[in-house]
XYZ file of N, CA and C in Angstrom:
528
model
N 110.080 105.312 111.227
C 109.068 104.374 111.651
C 109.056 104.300 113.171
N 107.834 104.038 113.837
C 107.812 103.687 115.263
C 108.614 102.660 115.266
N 108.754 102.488 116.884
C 109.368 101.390 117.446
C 108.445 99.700 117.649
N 107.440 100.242 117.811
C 106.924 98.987 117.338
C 107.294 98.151 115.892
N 106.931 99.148 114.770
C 107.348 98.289 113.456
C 108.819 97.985 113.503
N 109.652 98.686 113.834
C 111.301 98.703 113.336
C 111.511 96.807 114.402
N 110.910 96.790 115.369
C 111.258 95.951 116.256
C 110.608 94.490 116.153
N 109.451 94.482 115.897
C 108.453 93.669 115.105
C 108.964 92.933 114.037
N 109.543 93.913 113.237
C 109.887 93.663 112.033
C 111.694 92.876 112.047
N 111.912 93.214 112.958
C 113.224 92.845 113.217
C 113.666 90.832 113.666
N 112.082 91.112 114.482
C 111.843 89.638 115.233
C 111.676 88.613 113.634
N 111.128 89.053 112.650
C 110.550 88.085 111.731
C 111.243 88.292 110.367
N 111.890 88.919 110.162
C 112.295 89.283 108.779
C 114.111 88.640 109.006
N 114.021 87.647 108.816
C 115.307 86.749 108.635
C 115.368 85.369 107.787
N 115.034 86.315 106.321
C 115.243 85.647 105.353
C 116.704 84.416 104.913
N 116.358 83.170 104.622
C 117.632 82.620 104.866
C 117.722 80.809 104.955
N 117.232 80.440 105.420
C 116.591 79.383 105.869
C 115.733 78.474 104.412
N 116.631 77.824 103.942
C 116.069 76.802 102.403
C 114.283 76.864 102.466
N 113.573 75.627 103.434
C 112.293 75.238 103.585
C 111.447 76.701 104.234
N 111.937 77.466 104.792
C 111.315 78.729 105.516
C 111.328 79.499 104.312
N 112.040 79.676 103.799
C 111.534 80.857 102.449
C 111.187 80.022 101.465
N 111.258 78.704 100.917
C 110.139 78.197 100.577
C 108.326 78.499 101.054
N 108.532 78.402 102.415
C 107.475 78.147 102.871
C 106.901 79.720 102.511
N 107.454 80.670 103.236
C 107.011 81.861 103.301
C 106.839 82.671 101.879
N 107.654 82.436 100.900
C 107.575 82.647 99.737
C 106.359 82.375 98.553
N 105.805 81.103 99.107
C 104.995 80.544 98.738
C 103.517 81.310 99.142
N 103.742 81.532 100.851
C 102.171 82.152 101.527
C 102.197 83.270 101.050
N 103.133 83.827 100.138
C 102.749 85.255 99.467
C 102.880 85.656 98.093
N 102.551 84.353 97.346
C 102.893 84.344 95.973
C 101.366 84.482 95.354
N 101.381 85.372 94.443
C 99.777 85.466 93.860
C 98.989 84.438 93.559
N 99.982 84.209 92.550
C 99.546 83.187 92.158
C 98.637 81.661 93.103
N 99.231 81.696 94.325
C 98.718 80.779 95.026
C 97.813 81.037 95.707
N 97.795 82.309 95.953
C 96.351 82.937 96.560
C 95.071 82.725 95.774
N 95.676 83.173 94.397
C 94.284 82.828 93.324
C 94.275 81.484 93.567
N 94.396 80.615 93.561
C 94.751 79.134 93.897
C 93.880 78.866 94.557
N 94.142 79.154 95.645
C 93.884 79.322 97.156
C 91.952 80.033 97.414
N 92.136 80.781 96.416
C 90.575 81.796 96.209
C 90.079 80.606 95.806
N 90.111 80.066 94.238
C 89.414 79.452 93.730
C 88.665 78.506 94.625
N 90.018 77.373 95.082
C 89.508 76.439 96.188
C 88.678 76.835 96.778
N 88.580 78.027 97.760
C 87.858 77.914 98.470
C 86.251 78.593 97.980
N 86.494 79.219 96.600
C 84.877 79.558 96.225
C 84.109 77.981 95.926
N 84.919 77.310 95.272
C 84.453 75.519 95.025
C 83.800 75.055 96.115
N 84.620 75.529 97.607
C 84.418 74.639 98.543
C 82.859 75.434 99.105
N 83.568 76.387 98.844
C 81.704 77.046 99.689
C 80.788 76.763 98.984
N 80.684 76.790 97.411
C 79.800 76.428 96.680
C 79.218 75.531 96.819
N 79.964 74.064 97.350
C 79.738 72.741 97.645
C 79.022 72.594 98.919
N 79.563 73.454 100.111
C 79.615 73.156 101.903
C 78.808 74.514 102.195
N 78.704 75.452 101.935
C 78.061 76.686 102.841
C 76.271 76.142 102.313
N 75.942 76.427 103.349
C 74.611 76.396 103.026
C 73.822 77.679 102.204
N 74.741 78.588 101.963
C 74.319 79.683 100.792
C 74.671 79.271 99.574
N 75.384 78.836 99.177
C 75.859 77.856 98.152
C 76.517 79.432 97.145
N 75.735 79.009 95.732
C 76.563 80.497 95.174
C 76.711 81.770 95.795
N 75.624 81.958 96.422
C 75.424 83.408 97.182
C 77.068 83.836 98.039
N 77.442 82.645 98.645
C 78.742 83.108 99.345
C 80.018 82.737 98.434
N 79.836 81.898 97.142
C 80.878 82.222 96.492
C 81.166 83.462 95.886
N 79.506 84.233 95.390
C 79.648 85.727 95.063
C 79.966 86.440 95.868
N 79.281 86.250 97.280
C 80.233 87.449 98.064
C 81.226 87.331 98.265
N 81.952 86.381 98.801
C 83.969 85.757 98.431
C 84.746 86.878 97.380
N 83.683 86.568 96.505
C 84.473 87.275 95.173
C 84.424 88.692 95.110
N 83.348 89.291 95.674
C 82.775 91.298 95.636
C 83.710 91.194 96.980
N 84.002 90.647 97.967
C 84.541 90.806 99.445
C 86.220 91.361 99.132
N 86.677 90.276 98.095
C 88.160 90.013 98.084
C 88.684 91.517 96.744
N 87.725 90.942 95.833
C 87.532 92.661 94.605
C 87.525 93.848 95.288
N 86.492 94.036 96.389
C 86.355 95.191 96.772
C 87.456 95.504 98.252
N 88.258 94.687 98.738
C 89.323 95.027 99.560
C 90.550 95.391 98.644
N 90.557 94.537 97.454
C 91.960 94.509 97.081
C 91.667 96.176 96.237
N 90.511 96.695 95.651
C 90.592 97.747 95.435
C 90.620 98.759 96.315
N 90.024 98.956 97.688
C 90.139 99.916 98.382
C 91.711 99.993 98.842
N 92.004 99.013 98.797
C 93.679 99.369 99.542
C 94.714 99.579 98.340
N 94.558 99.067 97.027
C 95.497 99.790 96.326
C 94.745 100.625 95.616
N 94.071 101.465 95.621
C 93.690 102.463 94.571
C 92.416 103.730 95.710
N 92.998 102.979 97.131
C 92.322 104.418 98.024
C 93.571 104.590 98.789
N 93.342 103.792 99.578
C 94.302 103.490 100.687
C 96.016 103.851 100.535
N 96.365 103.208 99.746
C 98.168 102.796 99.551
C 97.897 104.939 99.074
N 97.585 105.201 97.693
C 98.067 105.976 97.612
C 98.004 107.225 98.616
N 96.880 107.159 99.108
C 96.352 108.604 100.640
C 97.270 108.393 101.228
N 98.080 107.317 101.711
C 98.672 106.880 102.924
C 100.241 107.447 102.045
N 101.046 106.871 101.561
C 102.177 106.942 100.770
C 102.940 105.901 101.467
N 102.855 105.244 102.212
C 104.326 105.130 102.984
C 105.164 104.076 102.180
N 106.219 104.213 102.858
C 107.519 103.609 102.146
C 107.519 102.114 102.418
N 107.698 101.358 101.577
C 108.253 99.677 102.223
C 109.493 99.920 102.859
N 109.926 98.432 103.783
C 110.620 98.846 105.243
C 112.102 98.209 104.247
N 112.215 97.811 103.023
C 112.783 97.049 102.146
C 113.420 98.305 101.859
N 112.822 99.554 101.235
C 113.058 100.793 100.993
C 113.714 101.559 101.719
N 112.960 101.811 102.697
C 113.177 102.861 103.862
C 114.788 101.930 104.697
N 114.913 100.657 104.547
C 116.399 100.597 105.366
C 116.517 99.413 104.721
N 117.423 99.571 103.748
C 117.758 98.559 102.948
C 119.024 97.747 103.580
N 119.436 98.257 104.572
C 120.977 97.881 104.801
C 120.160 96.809 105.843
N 118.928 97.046 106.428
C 118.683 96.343 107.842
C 117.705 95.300 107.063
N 117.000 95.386 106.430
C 116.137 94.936 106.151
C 115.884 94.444 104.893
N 115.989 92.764 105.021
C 116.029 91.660 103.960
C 115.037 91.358 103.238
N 115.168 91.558 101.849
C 113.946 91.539 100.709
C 114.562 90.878 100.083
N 114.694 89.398 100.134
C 115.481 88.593 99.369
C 114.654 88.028 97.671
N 113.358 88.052 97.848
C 112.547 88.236 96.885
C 112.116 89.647 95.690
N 112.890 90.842 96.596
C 112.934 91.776 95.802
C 111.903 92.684 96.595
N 111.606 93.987 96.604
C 111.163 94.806 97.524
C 109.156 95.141 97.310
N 109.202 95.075 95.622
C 107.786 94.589 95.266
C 107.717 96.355 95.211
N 106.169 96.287 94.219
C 106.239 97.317 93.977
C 105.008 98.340 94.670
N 105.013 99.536 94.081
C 103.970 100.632 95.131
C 104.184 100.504 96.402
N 103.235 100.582 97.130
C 103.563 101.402 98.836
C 103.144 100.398 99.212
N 103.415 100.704 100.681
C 103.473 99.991 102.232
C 101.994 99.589 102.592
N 101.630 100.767 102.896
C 100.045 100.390 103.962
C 98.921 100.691 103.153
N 98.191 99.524 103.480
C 98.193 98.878 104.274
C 98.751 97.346 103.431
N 98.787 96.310 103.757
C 99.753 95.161 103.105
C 98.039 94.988 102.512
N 97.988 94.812 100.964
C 96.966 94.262 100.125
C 96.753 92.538 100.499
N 97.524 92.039 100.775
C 97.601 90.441 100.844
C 97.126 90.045 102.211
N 97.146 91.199 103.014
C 96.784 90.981 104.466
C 95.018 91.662 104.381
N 94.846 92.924 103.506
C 93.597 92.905 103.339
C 92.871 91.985 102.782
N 92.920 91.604 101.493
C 92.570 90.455 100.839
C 92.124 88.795 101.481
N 93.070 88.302 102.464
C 92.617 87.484 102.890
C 91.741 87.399 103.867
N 92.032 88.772 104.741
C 91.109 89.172 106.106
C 89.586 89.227 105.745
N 88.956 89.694 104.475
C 87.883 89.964 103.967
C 87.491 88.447 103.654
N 88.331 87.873 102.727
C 88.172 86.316 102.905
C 87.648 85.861 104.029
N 88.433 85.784 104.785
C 87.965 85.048 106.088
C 86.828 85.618 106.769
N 86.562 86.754 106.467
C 85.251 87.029 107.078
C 83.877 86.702 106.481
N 84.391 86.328 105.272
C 83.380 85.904 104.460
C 82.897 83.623 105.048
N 84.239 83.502 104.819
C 84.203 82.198 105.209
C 83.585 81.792 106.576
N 84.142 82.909 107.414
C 83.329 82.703 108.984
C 82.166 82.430 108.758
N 81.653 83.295 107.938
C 79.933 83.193 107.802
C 79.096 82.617 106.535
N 80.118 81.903 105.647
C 79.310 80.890 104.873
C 79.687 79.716 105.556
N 80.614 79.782 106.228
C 80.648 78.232 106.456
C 81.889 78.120 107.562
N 81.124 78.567 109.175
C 81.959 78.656 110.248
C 83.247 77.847 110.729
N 82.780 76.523 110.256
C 83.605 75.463 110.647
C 85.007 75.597 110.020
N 84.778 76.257 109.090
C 86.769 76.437 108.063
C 87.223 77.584 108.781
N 86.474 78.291 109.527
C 86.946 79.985 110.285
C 88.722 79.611 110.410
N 89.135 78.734 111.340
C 89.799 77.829 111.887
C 91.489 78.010 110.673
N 91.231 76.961 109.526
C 92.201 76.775 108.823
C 92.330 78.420 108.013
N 90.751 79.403 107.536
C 91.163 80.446 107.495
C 91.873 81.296 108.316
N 91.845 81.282 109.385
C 92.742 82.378 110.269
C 93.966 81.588 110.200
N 94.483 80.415 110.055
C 96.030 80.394 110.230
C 96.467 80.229 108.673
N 95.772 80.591 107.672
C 96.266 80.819 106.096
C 96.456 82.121 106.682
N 95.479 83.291 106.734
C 95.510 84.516 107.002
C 96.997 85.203 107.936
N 97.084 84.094 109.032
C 98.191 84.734 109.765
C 99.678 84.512 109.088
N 99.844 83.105 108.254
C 101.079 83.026 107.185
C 100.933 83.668 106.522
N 100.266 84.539 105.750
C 100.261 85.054 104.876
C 100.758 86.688 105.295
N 100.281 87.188 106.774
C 100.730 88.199 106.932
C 102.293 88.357 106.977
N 102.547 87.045 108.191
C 104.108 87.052 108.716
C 105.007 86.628 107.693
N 104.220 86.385 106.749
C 105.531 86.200 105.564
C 105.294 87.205 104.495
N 104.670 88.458 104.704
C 105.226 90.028 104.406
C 106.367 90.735 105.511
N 105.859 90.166 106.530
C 107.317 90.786 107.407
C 108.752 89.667 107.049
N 108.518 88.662 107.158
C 109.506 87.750 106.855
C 110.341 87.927 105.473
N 109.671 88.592 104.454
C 110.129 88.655 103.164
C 110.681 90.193 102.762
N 110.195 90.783 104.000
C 110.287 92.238 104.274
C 110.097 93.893 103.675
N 109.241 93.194 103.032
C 108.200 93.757 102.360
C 107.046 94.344 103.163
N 106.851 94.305 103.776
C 105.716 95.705 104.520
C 106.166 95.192 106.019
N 105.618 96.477 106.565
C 105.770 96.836 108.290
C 104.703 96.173 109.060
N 105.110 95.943 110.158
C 103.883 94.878 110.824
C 102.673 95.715 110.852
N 102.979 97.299 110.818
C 101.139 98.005 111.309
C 100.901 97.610 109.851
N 101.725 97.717 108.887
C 100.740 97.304 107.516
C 100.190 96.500 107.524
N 100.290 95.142 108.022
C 99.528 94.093 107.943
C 98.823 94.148 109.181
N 98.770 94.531 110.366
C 97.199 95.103 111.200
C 96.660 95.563 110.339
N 96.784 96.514 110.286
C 95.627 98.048 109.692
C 95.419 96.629 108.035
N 95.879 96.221 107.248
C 95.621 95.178 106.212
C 94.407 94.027 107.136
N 94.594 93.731 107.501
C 93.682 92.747 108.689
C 92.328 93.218 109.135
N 92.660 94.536 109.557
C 91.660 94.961 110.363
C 90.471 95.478 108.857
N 91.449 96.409 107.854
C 90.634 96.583 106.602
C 89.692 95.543 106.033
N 90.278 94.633 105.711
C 90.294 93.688 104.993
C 88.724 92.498 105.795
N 88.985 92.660 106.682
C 87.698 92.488 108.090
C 86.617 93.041 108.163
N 87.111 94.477 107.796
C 85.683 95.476 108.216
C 85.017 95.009 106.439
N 85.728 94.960 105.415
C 84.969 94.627 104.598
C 84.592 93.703 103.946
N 84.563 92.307 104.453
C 84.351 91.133 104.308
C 82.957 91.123 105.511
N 83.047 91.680 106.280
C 82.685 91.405 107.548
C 81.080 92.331 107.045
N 81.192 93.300 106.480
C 80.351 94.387 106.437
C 79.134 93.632 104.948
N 79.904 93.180 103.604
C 79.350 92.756 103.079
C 78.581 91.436 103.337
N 79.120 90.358 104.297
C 78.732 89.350 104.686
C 77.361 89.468 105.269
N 77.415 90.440 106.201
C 76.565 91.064 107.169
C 75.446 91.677 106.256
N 75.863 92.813 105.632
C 74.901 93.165 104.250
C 73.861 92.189 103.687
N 74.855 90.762 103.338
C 73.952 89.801 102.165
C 73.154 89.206 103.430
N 73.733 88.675 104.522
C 72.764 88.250 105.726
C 71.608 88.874 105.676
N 71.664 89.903 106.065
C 70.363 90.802 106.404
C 69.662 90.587 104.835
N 70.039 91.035 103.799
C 69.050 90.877 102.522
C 68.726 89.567 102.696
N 69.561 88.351 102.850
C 69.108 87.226 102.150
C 67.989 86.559 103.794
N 68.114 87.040 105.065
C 67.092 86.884 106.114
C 65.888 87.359 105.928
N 66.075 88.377 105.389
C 64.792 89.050 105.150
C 63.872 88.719 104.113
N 64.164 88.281 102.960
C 63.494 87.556 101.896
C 63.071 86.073 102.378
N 63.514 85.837 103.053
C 63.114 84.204 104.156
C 61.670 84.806 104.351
C-alpha cells in the first residue's frame, strides 16, 4: 500500500476505547444505515419540495451506488482489506468483513445519499455530510478499508447521486 493509506490509516484505526467503538461501530452497522435510509426517505417525502420524486431518487441513487461498487468496482479493482493485508498492525476488532477493499460500499452509499439530499432538500446537506464523514472514519477506525477506499467510495458514490439528481432535475424542469 502507499504511504498515504498505511499512515492515514494508522492515525484512526485504534480500536479500544468502550463509547468510541460503540460509537463507531454503530456508524457502520447496516442495519442502522437502513434505519438511517428510511428516515431520511420519510423526511424528504414530508420536507423536499419534490416530495416522492426525491424519495425515489434516494432509493435508484443508493441501489445504483451500492451496485456499481460491489458487483463492478470491488471485483475489477481486487484489493485486499488493510485487516488482511497486515493483520499484526491493523485492528479489526469487529472482524475483517467480507469481499474487497475499494472502493468502501458504505462510503459510496452514503455519498450518493447526500447528493441526493443536497438537492431535495439543501438545508439537511449539513447533518448529511457529518453522517457521511462518521461513517467513513469508522471504516478506518474499525479497520476495515484503506482511507483511498473511502475517497474514491465518496467521490463514487457523489458522481452518482449527483448525476441522477441532476438527471431527474433536468426531466422534472423541463416538464414545468
Amino acid at each position: 500500500m502507499n504511504g498515504f493509506d498505511v499512515e492515514t490509516l494508522a492515525i484512526f484505526n485504534h480500536p479500544g476505547t468502550p463509547w468510541l467503538d460503540a460509537v463507531m461501530s454503530g456508524a457502520s452497522s447496516n442495519r442502522n444505515l437502513w434505519v438511517l435510509l428510511v428516515l431520511t426517505a420519510v423526511y424528504l417525502w414530508r420536507k423536499s419540495p419534490h416530495g416522492f420524486l426525491a424519495v425515489v431518487v434516494l432509493g435508484l441513487s443508493v441501489g445504483a451506488a451500492d451496485l456499481i461498487s460491489v458487483r463492478l468496482v470491488k471485483p475489477a479493482v481486487a484489493r485486499v482489506r488493510p485487516c488482511r493485508a497486515d493483520p499484526k498492525h491493523v485492528q479489526a476488532t469487529l472482524g475483517c468483513g467480507s469481499g474487497q477493499s475499494f472502493p468502501s460500499t458504505h462510503a459510496t452509499d452514503t455519498a450518493a445519499a447526500v447528493a441526493v439530499l443536497s438537492w431535495a432538500s439543501p438545508v439537511a446537506t449539513g447533518v448529511g455530510l457529518l453522517v457521511m464523514v462518521l461513517v467513513g472514519i469508522s471504516r478506518l477506525y474499525l479497520g476495515v478499508h484503506w482511507p483511498t477506499d473511502v475517497l474514491a467510495g465518496w467521490a463514487l458514490g457523489g458522481i452518482i447521486g449527483a448525476s441522477l439528481a441532476g438527471l431527474t432535475r433536468f426531466r422534472y424542469l423541463r416538464r414545468r
